[in-house]
XYZ file of C-alpha atoms in Angstrom:
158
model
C 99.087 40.300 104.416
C 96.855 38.329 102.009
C 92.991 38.855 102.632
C 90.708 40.259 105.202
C 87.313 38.836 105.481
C 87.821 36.629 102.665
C 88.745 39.865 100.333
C 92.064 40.271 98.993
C 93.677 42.611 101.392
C 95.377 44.579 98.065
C 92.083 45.911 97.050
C 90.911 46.802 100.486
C 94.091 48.925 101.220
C 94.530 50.168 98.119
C 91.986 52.915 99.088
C 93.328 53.908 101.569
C 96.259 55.087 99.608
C 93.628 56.810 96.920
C 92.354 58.843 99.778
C 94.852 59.725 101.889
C 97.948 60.286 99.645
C 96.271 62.903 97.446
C 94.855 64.212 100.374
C 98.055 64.544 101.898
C 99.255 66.251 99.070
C 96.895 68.943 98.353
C 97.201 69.970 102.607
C 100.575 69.652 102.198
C 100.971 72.445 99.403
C 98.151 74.233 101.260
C 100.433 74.088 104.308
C 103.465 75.073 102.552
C 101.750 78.186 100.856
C 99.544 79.780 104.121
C 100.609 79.458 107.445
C 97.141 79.496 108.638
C 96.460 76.273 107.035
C 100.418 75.192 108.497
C 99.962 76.049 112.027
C 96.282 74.340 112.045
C 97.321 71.256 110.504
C 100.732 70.764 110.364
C 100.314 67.549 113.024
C 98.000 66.091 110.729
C 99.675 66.092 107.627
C 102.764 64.760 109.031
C 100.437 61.762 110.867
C 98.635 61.155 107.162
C 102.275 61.162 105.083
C 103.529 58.840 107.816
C 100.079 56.392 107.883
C 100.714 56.713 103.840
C 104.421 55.886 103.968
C 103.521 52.485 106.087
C 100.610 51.577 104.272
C 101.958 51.829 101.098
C 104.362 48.438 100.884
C 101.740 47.048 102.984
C 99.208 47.276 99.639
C 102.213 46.385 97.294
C 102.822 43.344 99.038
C 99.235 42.809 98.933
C 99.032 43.510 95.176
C 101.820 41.260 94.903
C 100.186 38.884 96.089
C 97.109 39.302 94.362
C 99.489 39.401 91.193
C 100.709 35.628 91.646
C 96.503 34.290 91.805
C 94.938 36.011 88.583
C 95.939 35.466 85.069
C 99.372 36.949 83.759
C 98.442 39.903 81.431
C 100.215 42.699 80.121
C 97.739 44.847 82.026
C 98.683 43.903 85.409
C 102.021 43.901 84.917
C 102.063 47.431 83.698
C 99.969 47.758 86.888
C 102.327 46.054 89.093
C 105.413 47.637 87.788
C 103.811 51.421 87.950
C 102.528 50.985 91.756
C 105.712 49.690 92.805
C 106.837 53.215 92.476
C 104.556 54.964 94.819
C 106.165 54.085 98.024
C 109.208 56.640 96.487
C 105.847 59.313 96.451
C 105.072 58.350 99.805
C 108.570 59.040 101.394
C 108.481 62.141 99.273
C 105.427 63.028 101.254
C 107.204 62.291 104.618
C 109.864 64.626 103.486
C 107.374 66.965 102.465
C 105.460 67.066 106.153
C 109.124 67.266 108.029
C 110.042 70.261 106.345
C 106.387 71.702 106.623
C 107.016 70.443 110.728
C 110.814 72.500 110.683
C 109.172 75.599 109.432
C 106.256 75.485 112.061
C 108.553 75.067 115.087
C 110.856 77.883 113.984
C 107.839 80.387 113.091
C 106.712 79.115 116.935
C 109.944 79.765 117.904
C 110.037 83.235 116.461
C 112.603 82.490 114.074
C 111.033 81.796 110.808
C 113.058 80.582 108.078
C 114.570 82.725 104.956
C 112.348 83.786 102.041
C 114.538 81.093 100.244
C 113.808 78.340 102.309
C 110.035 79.402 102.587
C 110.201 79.028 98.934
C 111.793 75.872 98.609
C 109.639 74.168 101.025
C 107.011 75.725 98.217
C 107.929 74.367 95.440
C 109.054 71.145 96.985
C 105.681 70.643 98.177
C 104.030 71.258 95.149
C 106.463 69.487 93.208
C 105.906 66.505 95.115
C 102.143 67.039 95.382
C 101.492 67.051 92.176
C 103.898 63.962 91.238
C 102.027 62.168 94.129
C 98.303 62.931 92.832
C 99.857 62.172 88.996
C 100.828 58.987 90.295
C 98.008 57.846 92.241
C 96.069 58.629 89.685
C 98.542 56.354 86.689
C 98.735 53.575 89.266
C 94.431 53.506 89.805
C 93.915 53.890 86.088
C 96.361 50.942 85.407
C 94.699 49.055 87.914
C 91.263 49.378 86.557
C 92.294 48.602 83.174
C 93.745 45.189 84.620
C 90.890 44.466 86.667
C 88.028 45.877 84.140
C 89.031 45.651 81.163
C 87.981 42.247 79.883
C 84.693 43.244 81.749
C 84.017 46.241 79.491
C 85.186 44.365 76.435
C 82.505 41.801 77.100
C 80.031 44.037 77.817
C 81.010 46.886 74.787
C 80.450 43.586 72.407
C 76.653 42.424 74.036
């Protein structure tokens, strides 16, 4: 995928992955903690980390694209090179939301899992919450420094 409308399709996508993986994340360590927040919206978590987990190499191939048609800096390579990592973030949020799903079903079931597991599924989550938000938030920064950055020197020096 290349553009849509006219607009590279990289920086139209790419917000969908600001929204929805740190969204994911924070309901996902919600879920993990209450089971209030799990049994209400268990279904949607696991549909958000798996719309994530697709649309994530969708924007890298995008950026990738975008990559080969503006100038070569150091900039957007760090850029390039850091948001290659998230879709490993985004399968960490699909684990995330299948555990969150196996711990639903059994409490359904009547069989909820072991304090240790309960607690795993805990720390996972927040683990790989955090990491995810971290990361959004390194790749976005990196990207507006590659994008902006000659802008704001320009503009600092008028």
């Amino acid at each position: 995928m290349s553009t849509i409308n006219g607009l590279p399709a990289h920086i139209l996508l790419v917000h969908f992955i600001v929204v929805l993986a740190p969204l994911t994340a924070i309901l996902a360590i919600a879920a993990s903690i209450w089971s209030g927040v799990r049994t209400r919206l268990v279904w949607l978590i696991a549909a958000l980390a798996l719309i994530t987990v697709v649309l994530t190499p969708l924007t890298t191939d995008a950026g990738e694209w975008l990559e080969k048609r503006v100038p070569k800096t150091e900039a957007v390579e760090q850029h390039t090179e850091i948001g290659d990592s998230m879709v490993y973030f985004s399968i960490g949020l699909v684990v995330v939301a299948a555990l969150l799903v196996f711990v639903h079903l059994r409490e359904r079931r009547g069989n909820p899992p072991v304090r240790w597991q309960s607690i795993g599924v805990v720390v996972l989550a927040v683990l790989i919450g955090a990491a995810t938000i971290i990361q959004v938030y390194r790749i976005g920064e990196s990207g507006a420094r590659a994008a902006w950055d000659d802008v704001s020197a320009t503009a600092h020096h008028e």
